[in-house]
Amino acid sequence: MDYAPIRISADLPPLRVNLYSDTQTKPTAAMKAAMMEAEVGDEQFGLDPTVNALCDKMAALMGKEAAVFLPSGTMCNQVAILTHCRPGDEILAHETAHILTSEGGGAAALTGAQITGLAGPNGMFDAAALRASIRPKSRYAPPQTLMEVEQTANTGGGAVWPVAVLDELAAIAHANGMATHMDGARLMNAVVQSGVSASDMVAGYDSVWLDFTKGLGAPLGAVLCGTKEFIGRAWRWKQRVGGSMRQAGICAAACIHALDHHIDRLAEDHANAKKLAGGISQIPGLKAEVPQTNLVFFDTSGAGITATELADRARLHGVAFSTTGAHRVRACTHLDVTAPQIDEALSVLRQVVAG
Ligand SMILES: *Cc1c(COP(=O)(O)O)cnc(C)c1O
């Protein structure tokens, strides 16, 4: 059985425009230079000065007491769930949330927690949906101990949760005895799009993490933030799941470089996404959702082809897309995609749809 998410064939022409995912960025020369120069030490012992500097920087950025460096965003979510929840607990999240759809059943497998998926447009749910999902406390009901949101909502089209909604949901969750967790894989895209500071945006959330391997362009790493007490307990899970590292400063240096140089430029990715969506909507048979950040979703039904057919044909012309449904294609802009490449992708899409 082949579980690989992307089919790779040696016969394919070279990739000219990679809209597959913002996870596929390569470190820039300046980022690599920062990595080469990093001062390092034993991260497990708290002795890597570059990792410590990254964690201090992130705690300050998020307005939290403490932070911990982990190899991936998925590990941030799983360590956070392990730290917040006990076996038998229930987590409330959107039905399209990454923790529910894309982490191999980790909450069930590792913590023994179940996730209930809430409905709502664009990967977001509102106060009414949250209230409706809160069960009266009884010995029958699973303890509801965690509410989770994803900023930006990935399969929700890269949509940005307004800070007022985030605050309202957090207040309801806290009033009902739940902790709050934010999957901030693309949090800085939301910050740049909305102009709201990261610390204001996450103020209602007990834990939050940022991924450095999406639009921020680092080769690996994510940082989970929270109170000192929470991060202390998270450290034990980091150790248990094998997320404690050694000279991880090599990678933390790339993350610090990304914080210093790759945040403001996310606006370019958002502009490229708008341009791409606008161009796609001019192509007969294709319908693009209006993007808020760097993710563009479009529907192929009107062109009489499936998402996979479109992606396969475009790949033969050197342009990569991912698919998220029978007729739903995702294009992702990032620091390795330029404005002229958007024109190139549009011209390939025109050819592909014309047959
Ligand atoms: C990519 C992603 C993750 C997982 O991050 P990795 O670093 O790839 O493990 C989690 N949540 C969302 C919303 C994501 O887009």
GROMACS .gro file of C-alpha atoms and ligand atoms in nm:
model
  370
    1MET     CA    1   0.000   0.000   0.000
    2ASP     CA    2   0.129   0.344  -0.095
    3TYR     CA    3   0.064   0.613   0.164
    4ALA     CA    4   0.275   0.880  -0.005
    5PRO     CA    5   0.076   1.204  -0.040
    6ILE     CA    6   0.242   1.300  -0.367
    7ARG     CA    7   0.307   1.078  -0.666
    8ILE     CA    8   0.654   1.127  -0.801
    9SER     CA    9   0.747   0.998  -1.141
   10ALA     CA   10   1.088   1.017  -1.297
   11ASP     CA   11   0.924   1.097  -1.632
   12LEU     CA   12   0.781   1.431  -1.517
   13PRO     CA   13   0.925   1.750  -1.663
   14PRO     CA   14   1.112   1.981  -1.424
   15LEU     CA   15   0.897   2.179  -1.184
   16ARG     CA   16   0.879   2.545  -1.291
   17VAL     CA   17   0.609   2.674  -1.057
   18ASN     CA   18   0.551   2.496  -0.728
   19LEU     CA   19   0.207   2.586  -0.595
   20TYR     CA   20   0.174   2.246  -0.425
   21SER     CA   21   0.243   2.367  -0.073
   22ASP     CA   22   0.418   2.639   0.125
   23THR     CA   23   0.593   2.352   0.304
   24GLN     CA   24   0.814   2.298  -0.001
   25THR     CA   25   1.016   2.618   0.026
   26LYS     CA   26   1.394   2.582   0.026
   27PRO     CA   27   1.611   2.780   0.271
   28THR     CA   28   1.753   3.096   0.114
   29ALA     CA   29   2.128   3.160   0.096
   30ALA     CA   30   2.102   3.412   0.382
   31MET     CA   31   1.910   3.161   0.593
   32LYS     CA   32   2.174   2.895   0.528
   33ALA     CA   33   2.448   3.143   0.626
   34ALA     CA   34   2.267   3.209   0.956
   35MET     CA   35   2.247   2.833   1.015
   36MET     CA   36   2.618   2.787   0.946
   37GLU     CA   37   2.703   3.050   1.202
   38ALA     CA   38   2.470   2.931   1.478
   39GLU     CA   39   2.612   2.877   1.824
   40VAL     CA   40   2.490   2.539   1.941
   41GLY     CA   41   2.475   2.320   2.250
   42ASP     CA   42   2.278   2.027   2.394
   43GLU     CA   43   1.915   2.126   2.351
   44GLN     CA   44   1.781   1.855   2.588
   45PHE     CA   45   1.985   2.007   2.868
   46GLY     CA   46   1.866   2.360   2.787
   47LEU     CA   47   2.221   2.438   2.673
   48ASP     CA   48   2.164   2.541   2.311
   49PRO     CA   49   2.189   2.922   2.314
   50THR     CA   50   2.027   2.964   1.971
   51VAL     CA   51   1.727   2.748   2.064
   52ASN     CA   52   1.696   2.942   2.390
   53ALA     CA   53   1.708   3.272   2.200
   54LEU     CA   54   1.436   3.151   1.961
   55CYS     CA   55   1.214   3.042   2.250
   56ASP     CA   56   1.261   3.380   2.427
   57LYS     CA   57   1.180   3.565   2.105
   58MET     CA   58   0.868   3.356   2.045
   59ALA     CA   59   0.740   3.387   2.402
   60ALA     CA   60   0.776   3.767   2.370
   61LEU     CA   61   0.609   3.775   2.027
   62MET     CA   62   0.312   3.572   2.153
   63GLY     CA   63   0.289   3.746   2.490
   64LYS     CA   64   0.329   3.414   2.675
   65GLU     CA   65   0.558   3.320   2.965
   66ALA     CA   66   0.749   3.038   2.799
   67ALA     CA   67   0.809   2.844   2.480
   68VAL     CA   68   0.952   2.512   2.363
   69PHE     CA   69   1.114   2.421   2.030
   70LEU     CA   70   0.979   2.111   1.857
   71PRO     CA   71   1.065   1.946   1.524
   72SER     CA   72   0.721   1.993   1.364
   73GLY     CA   73   0.381   2.154   1.390
   74THR     CA   74   0.217   1.816   1.423
   75MET     CA   75   0.431   1.747   1.730
   76CYS     CA   76   0.327   2.087   1.875
   77ASN     CA   77  -0.040   1.990   1.839
   78GLN     CA   78   0.013   1.641   1.981
   79VAL     CA   79   0.231   1.756   2.272
   80ALA     CA   80  -0.025   2.029   2.350
   81ILE     CA   81  -0.313   1.778   2.345
   82LEU     CA   82  -0.115   1.535   2.561
   83THR     CA   83  -0.045   1.817   2.807
   84HIS     CA   84  -0.401   1.956   2.819
   85CYS     CA   85  -0.604   1.634   2.806
   86ARG     CA   86  -0.646   1.291   2.965
   87PRO     CA   87  -0.769   0.965   2.810
   88GLY     CA   88  -1.145   0.981   2.754
   89ASP     CA   89  -1.152   1.359   2.719
   90GLU     CA   90  -1.330   1.537   2.435
   91ILE     CA   91  -1.177   1.812   2.222
   92LEU     CA   92  -1.395   2.058   2.029
   93ALA     CA   93  -1.253   2.175   1.696
   94HIS     CA   94  -1.375   2.252   1.346
   95GLU     CA   95  -1.466   1.942   1.144
   96THR     CA   96  -1.191   2.025   0.892
   97ALA     CA   97  -0.923   2.090   1.159
   98HIS     CA   98  -0.575   1.952   1.091
   99ILE     CA   99  -0.580   1.768   1.428
  100LEU     CA  100  -0.894   1.584   1.315
  101THR     CA  101  -0.813   1.516   0.948
  102SER     CA  102  -0.438   1.508   0.907
  103GLU     CA  103  -0.248   1.385   1.213
  104GLY     CA  104  -0.298   1.011   1.174
  105GLY     CA  105  -0.557   1.000   1.453
  106GLY     CA  106  -0.288   1.123   1.694
  107ALA     CA  107  -0.526   1.260   1.959
  108ALA     CA  108  -0.694   0.919   1.985
  109ALA     CA  109  -0.376   0.713   1.945
  110LEU     CA  110  -0.147   0.907   2.180
  111THR     CA  111  -0.372   1.087   2.433
  112GLY     CA  112  -0.684   0.870   2.405
  113ALA     CA  113  -0.895   1.181   2.347
  114GLN     CA  114  -1.182   1.209   2.102
  115ILE     CA  115  -1.235   1.509   1.878
  116THR     CA  116  -1.581   1.638   1.792
  117GLY     CA  117  -1.590   1.834   1.468
  118LEU     CA  118  -1.799   2.151   1.466
  119ALA     CA  119  -1.948   2.282   1.142
  120GLY     CA  120  -1.926   2.632   0.998
  121PRO     CA  121  -1.818   2.808   0.679
  122ASN     CA  122  -1.449   2.860   0.587
  123GLY     CA  123  -1.310   2.627   0.852
  124MET     CA  124  -1.452   2.840   1.133
  125PHE     CA  125  -1.731   2.791   1.387
  126ASP     CA  126  -1.914   3.056   1.584
  127ALA     CA  127  -2.026   3.105   1.944
  128ALA     CA  128  -2.365   2.945   1.877
  129ALA     CA  129  -2.204   2.630   1.735
  130LEU     CA  130  -1.964   2.612   2.029
  131ARG     CA  131  -2.244   2.658   2.285
  132ALA     CA  132  -2.454   2.392   2.110
  133SER     CA  133  -2.170   2.141   2.137
  134ILE     CA  134  -2.115   2.186   2.511
  135ARG     CA  135  -2.264   1.890   2.697
  136PRO     CA  136  -2.424   1.916   3.039
  137LYS     CA  137  -2.170   1.774   3.282
  138SER     CA  138  -2.267   1.424   3.387
  139ARG     CA  139  -2.108   1.086   3.445
  140TYR     CA  140  -2.225   0.988   3.095
  141ALA     CA  141  -2.062   1.271   2.905
  142PRO     CA  142  -1.693   1.274   2.810
  143PRO     CA  143  -1.509   1.550   2.996
  144GLN     CA  144  -1.479   1.839   2.750
  145THR     CA  145  -1.138   1.979   2.833
  146LEU     CA  146  -1.007   2.153   2.521
  147MET     CA  147  -1.128   2.384   2.244
  148GLU     CA  148  -0.902   2.419   1.942
  149VAL     CA  149  -0.895   2.672   1.656
  150GLU     CA  150  -0.670   2.693   1.351
  151GLN     CA  151  -0.535   3.035   1.246
  152THR     CA  152  -0.544   3.057   0.947
  153ALA     CA  153  -0.801   2.788   0.872
  154ASN     CA  154  -0.615   2.573   0.620
  155THR     CA  155  -0.884   2.383   0.429
  156GLY     CA  156  -1.119   2.668   0.518
  157GLY     CA  157  -0.940   2.856   0.240
  158GLY     CA  158  -0.670   3.019   0.450
  159ALA     CA  159  -0.941   3.226   0.619
  160VAL     CA  160  -0.852   3.454   0.911
  161TRP     CA  161  -1.055   3.427   1.232
  162PRO     CA  162  -1.136   3.781   1.350
  163VAL     CA  163  -0.981   3.851   1.690
  164ALA     CA  164  -1.323   3.939   1.839
  165VAL     CA  165  -1.452   3.592   1.748
  166LEU     CA  166  -1.137   3.428   1.889
  167ASP     CA  167  -1.185   3.617   2.218
  168GLU     CA  168  -1.555   3.534   2.239
  169LEU     CA  169  -1.495   3.162   2.178
  170ALA     CA  170  -1.210   3.152   2.431
  171ALA     CA  171  -1.430   3.317   2.695
  172ILE     CA  172  -1.707   3.060   2.639
  173ALA     CA  173  -1.459   2.771   2.651
  174HIS     CA  174  -1.297   2.897   2.971
  175ALA     CA  175  -1.635   2.960   3.136
  176ASN     CA  176  -1.716   2.595   3.067
  177GLY     CA  177  -1.396   2.456   3.214
  178MET     CA  178  -1.210   2.404   2.887
  179ALA     CA  179  -0.857   2.505   2.802
  180THR     CA  180  -0.797   2.676   2.467
  181HIS     CA  181  -0.537   2.583   2.205
  182MET     CA  182  -0.451   2.757   1.879
  183ASP     CA  183  -0.293   2.572   1.587
  184GLY     CA  184  -0.103   2.871   1.452
  185ALA     CA  185   0.065   2.692   1.162
  186ARG     CA  186   0.007   3.009   0.954
  187LEU     CA  187  -0.055   3.255   1.237
  188MET     CA  188   0.181   3.518   1.094
  189ASN     CA  189  -0.017   3.517   0.767
  190ALA     CA  190  -0.322   3.612   0.977
  191VAL     CA  191  -0.121   3.880   1.161
  192VAL     CA  192   0.003   4.037   0.836
  193GLN     CA  193  -0.341   4.018   0.674
  194SER     CA  194  -0.532   4.168   0.968
  195GLY     CA  195  -0.280   4.409   1.117
  196VAL     CA  196  -0.364   4.267   1.463
  197SER     CA  197  -0.051   4.186   1.667
  198ALA     CA  198   0.026   3.820   1.736
  199SER     CA  199   0.000   3.871   2.113
  200ASP     CA  200  -0.345   4.035   2.085
  201MET     CA  201  -0.463   3.765   1.850
  202VAL     CA  202  -0.365   3.479   2.082
  203ALA     CA  203  -0.445   3.648   2.416
  204GLY     CA  204  -0.740   3.415   2.484
  205TYR     CA  205  -0.544   3.098   2.410
  206ASP     CA  206  -0.366   2.898   2.677
  207SER     CA  207  -0.134   2.744   2.420
  208VAL     CA  208  -0.037   2.847   2.069
  209TRP     CA  209   0.229   2.743   1.822
  210LEU     CA  210   0.379   2.878   1.501
  211ASP     CA  211   0.519   2.670   1.218
  212PHE     CA  212   0.846   2.780   1.058
  213THR     CA  213   0.819   2.543   0.765
  214LYS     CA  214   0.519   2.702   0.594
  215GLY     CA  215   0.544   3.051   0.444
  216LEU     CA  216   0.828   3.140   0.680
  217GLY     CA  217   1.058   2.918   0.476
  218ALA     CA  218   1.268   2.733   0.736
  219PRO     CA  219   1.365   2.368   0.675
  220LEU     CA  220   1.218   2.243   1.003
  221GLY     CA  221   1.089   2.352   1.339
  222ALA     CA  222   0.788   2.489   1.523
  223VAL     CA  223   0.756   2.661   1.861
  224LEU     CA  224   0.482   2.595   2.118
  225CYS     CA  225   0.408   2.873   2.371
  226GLY     CA  226   0.214   2.894   2.695
  227THR     CA  227   0.255   2.949   3.068
  228LYS     CA  228   0.575   2.838   3.241
  229GLU     CA  229   0.377   2.566   3.415
  230PHE     CA  230   0.226   2.439   3.086
  231ILE     CA  231   0.557   2.442   2.899
  232GLY     CA  232   0.720   2.261   3.192
  233ARG     CA  233   0.468   1.977   3.156
  234ALA     CA  234   0.494   1.990   2.774
  235TRP     CA  235   0.869   1.929   2.810
  236ARG     CA  236   0.802   1.589   2.967
  237TRP     CA  237   0.588   1.492   2.664
  238LYS     CA  238   0.854   1.628   2.429
  239GLN     CA  239   1.099   1.391   2.598
  240ARG     CA  240   0.855   1.097   2.588
  241VAL     CA  241   0.771   1.128   2.219
  242GLY     CA  242   1.135   1.176   2.119
  243GLY     CA  243   1.112   1.545   2.041
  244SER     CA  244   1.407   1.641   2.260
  245MET     CA  245   1.701   1.730   2.042
  246ARG     CA  246   2.074   1.798   2.061
  247GLN     CA  247   2.247   2.072   1.854
  248ALA     CA  248   1.911   2.200   1.730
  249GLY     CA  249   2.043   2.557   1.718
  250ILE     CA  250   2.136   2.491   1.354
  251CYS     CA  251   1.762   2.480   1.283
  252ALA     CA  252   1.659   2.741   1.540
  253ALA     CA  253   1.893   2.986   1.362
  254ALA     CA  254   1.686   2.941   1.046
  255CYS     CA  255   1.370   3.013   1.247
  256ILE     CA  256   1.519   3.330   1.399
  257HIS     CA  257   1.623   3.439   1.050
  258ALA     CA  258   1.264   3.378   0.932
  259LEU     CA  259   1.121   3.588   1.218
  260ASP     CA  260   1.357   3.873   1.132
  261HIS     CA  261   1.328   3.863   0.751
  262HIS     CA  262   1.028   3.662   0.627
  263ILE     CA  263   0.725   3.803   0.804
  264ASP     CA  264   0.656   4.136   0.631
  265ARG     CA  265   0.706   3.971   0.292
  266LEU     CA  266   0.406   3.741   0.354
  267ALA     CA  267   0.204   4.034   0.212
  268GLU     CA  268   0.362   3.954  -0.127
  269ASP     CA  269   0.232   3.597  -0.103
  270HIS     CA  270  -0.115   3.731  -0.026
  271ALA     CA  271  -0.099   3.967  -0.326
  272ASN     CA  272   0.014   3.679  -0.550
  273ALA     CA  273  -0.271   3.463  -0.421
  274LYS     CA  274  -0.524   3.739  -0.504
  275LYS     CA  275  -0.376   3.777  -0.850
  276LEU     CA  276  -0.390   3.402  -0.907
  277ALA     CA  277  -0.752   3.373  -0.786
  278GLY     CA  278  -0.856   3.669  -1.002
  279GLY     CA  279  -0.692   3.512  -1.308
  280ILE     CA  280  -0.843   3.169  -1.239
  281SER     CA  281  -1.192   3.315  -1.221
  282GLN     CA  282  -1.145   3.453  -1.575
  283ILE     CA  283  -1.087   3.101  -1.708
  284PRO     CA  284  -1.413   2.948  -1.830
  285GLY     CA  285  -1.506   2.643  -1.619
  286LEU     CA  286  -1.288   2.729  -1.316
  287LYS     CA  287  -1.419   2.901  -1.006
  288ALA     CA  288  -1.185   3.035  -0.740
  289GLU     CA  289  -1.275   3.111  -0.380
  290VAL     CA  290  -1.165   3.463  -0.283
  291PRO     CA  291  -0.840   3.418  -0.086
  292GLN     CA  292  -0.769   3.606   0.237
  293THR     CA  293  -0.409   3.491   0.270
  294ASN     CA  294  -0.176   3.261   0.073
  295LEU     CA  295  -0.408   2.969  -0.002
  296VAL     CA  296  -0.619   2.965  -0.319
  297PHE     CA  297  -0.886   2.699  -0.361
  298PHE     CA  298  -1.067   2.652  -0.689
  299ASP     CA  299  -1.334   2.426  -0.836
  300THR     CA  300  -1.294   2.237  -1.163
  301SER     CA  301  -1.657   2.111  -1.205
  302GLY     CA  302  -1.745   2.365  -1.473
  303ALA     CA  303  -1.450   2.253  -1.686
  304GLY     CA  304  -1.572   1.891  -1.688
  305ILE     CA  305  -1.250   1.757  -1.530
  306THR     CA  306  -1.164   1.634  -1.183
  307ALA     CA  307  -0.916   1.806  -0.954
  308THR     CA  308  -0.669   1.520  -1.002
  309GLU     CA  309  -0.699   1.539  -1.382
  310LEU     CA  310  -0.627   1.910  -1.371
  311ALA     CA  311  -0.333   1.869  -1.132
  312ASP     CA  312  -0.185   1.582  -1.338
  313ARG     CA  313  -0.212   1.779  -1.664
  314ALA     CA  314  -0.070   2.097  -1.512
  315ARG     CA  315   0.222   1.898  -1.369
  316LEU     CA  316   0.306   1.783  -1.724
  317HIS     CA  317   0.349   2.155  -1.800
  318GLY     CA  318   0.575   2.201  -1.497
  319VAL     CA  319   0.317   2.351  -1.259
  320ALA     CA  320   0.228   2.168  -0.934
  321PHE     CA  321  -0.105   2.197  -0.751
  322SER     CA  322  -0.249   1.985  -0.467
  323THR     CA  323  -0.605   1.853  -0.453
  324THR     CA  324  -0.835   1.858  -0.150
  325GLY     CA  325  -1.155   1.714  -0.298
  326ALA     CA  326  -1.295   1.554  -0.613
  327HIS     CA  327  -1.317   1.893  -0.782
  328ARG     CA  328  -1.127   2.112  -0.535
  329VAL     CA  329  -0.770   2.217  -0.615
  330ARG     CA  330  -0.539   2.407  -0.381
  331ALA     CA  331  -0.268   2.647  -0.489
  332CYS     CA  332  -0.033   2.780  -0.229
  333THR     CA  333   0.183   3.092  -0.268
  334HIS     CA  334   0.508   3.126  -0.075
  335LEU     CA  335   0.856   3.276  -0.087
  336ASP     CA  336   0.966   3.056  -0.376
  337VAL     CA  337   0.678   3.176  -0.597
  338THR     CA  338   0.720   3.506  -0.786
  339ALA     CA  339   0.460   3.729  -0.954
  340PRO     CA  340   0.580   3.630  -1.307
  341GLN     CA  341   0.535   3.264  -1.205
  342ILE     CA  342   0.170   3.340  -1.129
  343ASP     CA  343   0.128   3.452  -1.492
  344GLU     CA  344   0.301   3.133  -1.603
  345ALA     CA  345   0.068   2.918  -1.389
  346LEU     CA  346  -0.236   3.099  -1.529
  347SER     CA  347  -0.127   3.040  -1.885
  348VAL     CA  348  -0.078   2.667  -1.811
  349LEU     CA  349  -0.424   2.652  -1.652
  350ARG     CA  350  -0.577   2.809  -1.964
  351GLN     CA  351  -0.413   2.543  -2.184
  352VAL     CA  352  -0.506   2.256  -1.950
  353VAL     CA  353  -0.872   2.356  -1.932
  354ALA     CA  354  -0.893   2.412  -2.310
  355GLY     CA  355  -0.781   2.046  -2.335
  356LIG     C1  356   0.104   2.203   0.820
  356LIG     C2  357   0.002   2.211   0.927
  356LIG     C3  358   0.018   2.143   1.047
  356LIG     C4  359   0.133   2.047   1.072
  356LIG     O1  360   0.256   2.106   1.066
  356LIG     P1  361   0.388   2.022   1.028
  356LIG     O2  362   0.498   2.114   1.064
  356LIG     O3  363   0.377   1.992   0.883
  356LIG     O4  364   0.385   1.897   1.112
  356LIG     C5  365  -0.077   2.159   1.146
  356LIG     N1  366  -0.183   2.240   1.127
  356LIG     C6  367  -0.203   2.307   1.012
  356LIG     C7  368  -0.320   2.395   0.999
  356LIG     C8  369  -0.113   2.294   0.907
  356LIG     O5  370  -0.135   2.359   0.793
   0.00000   0.00000   0.00000
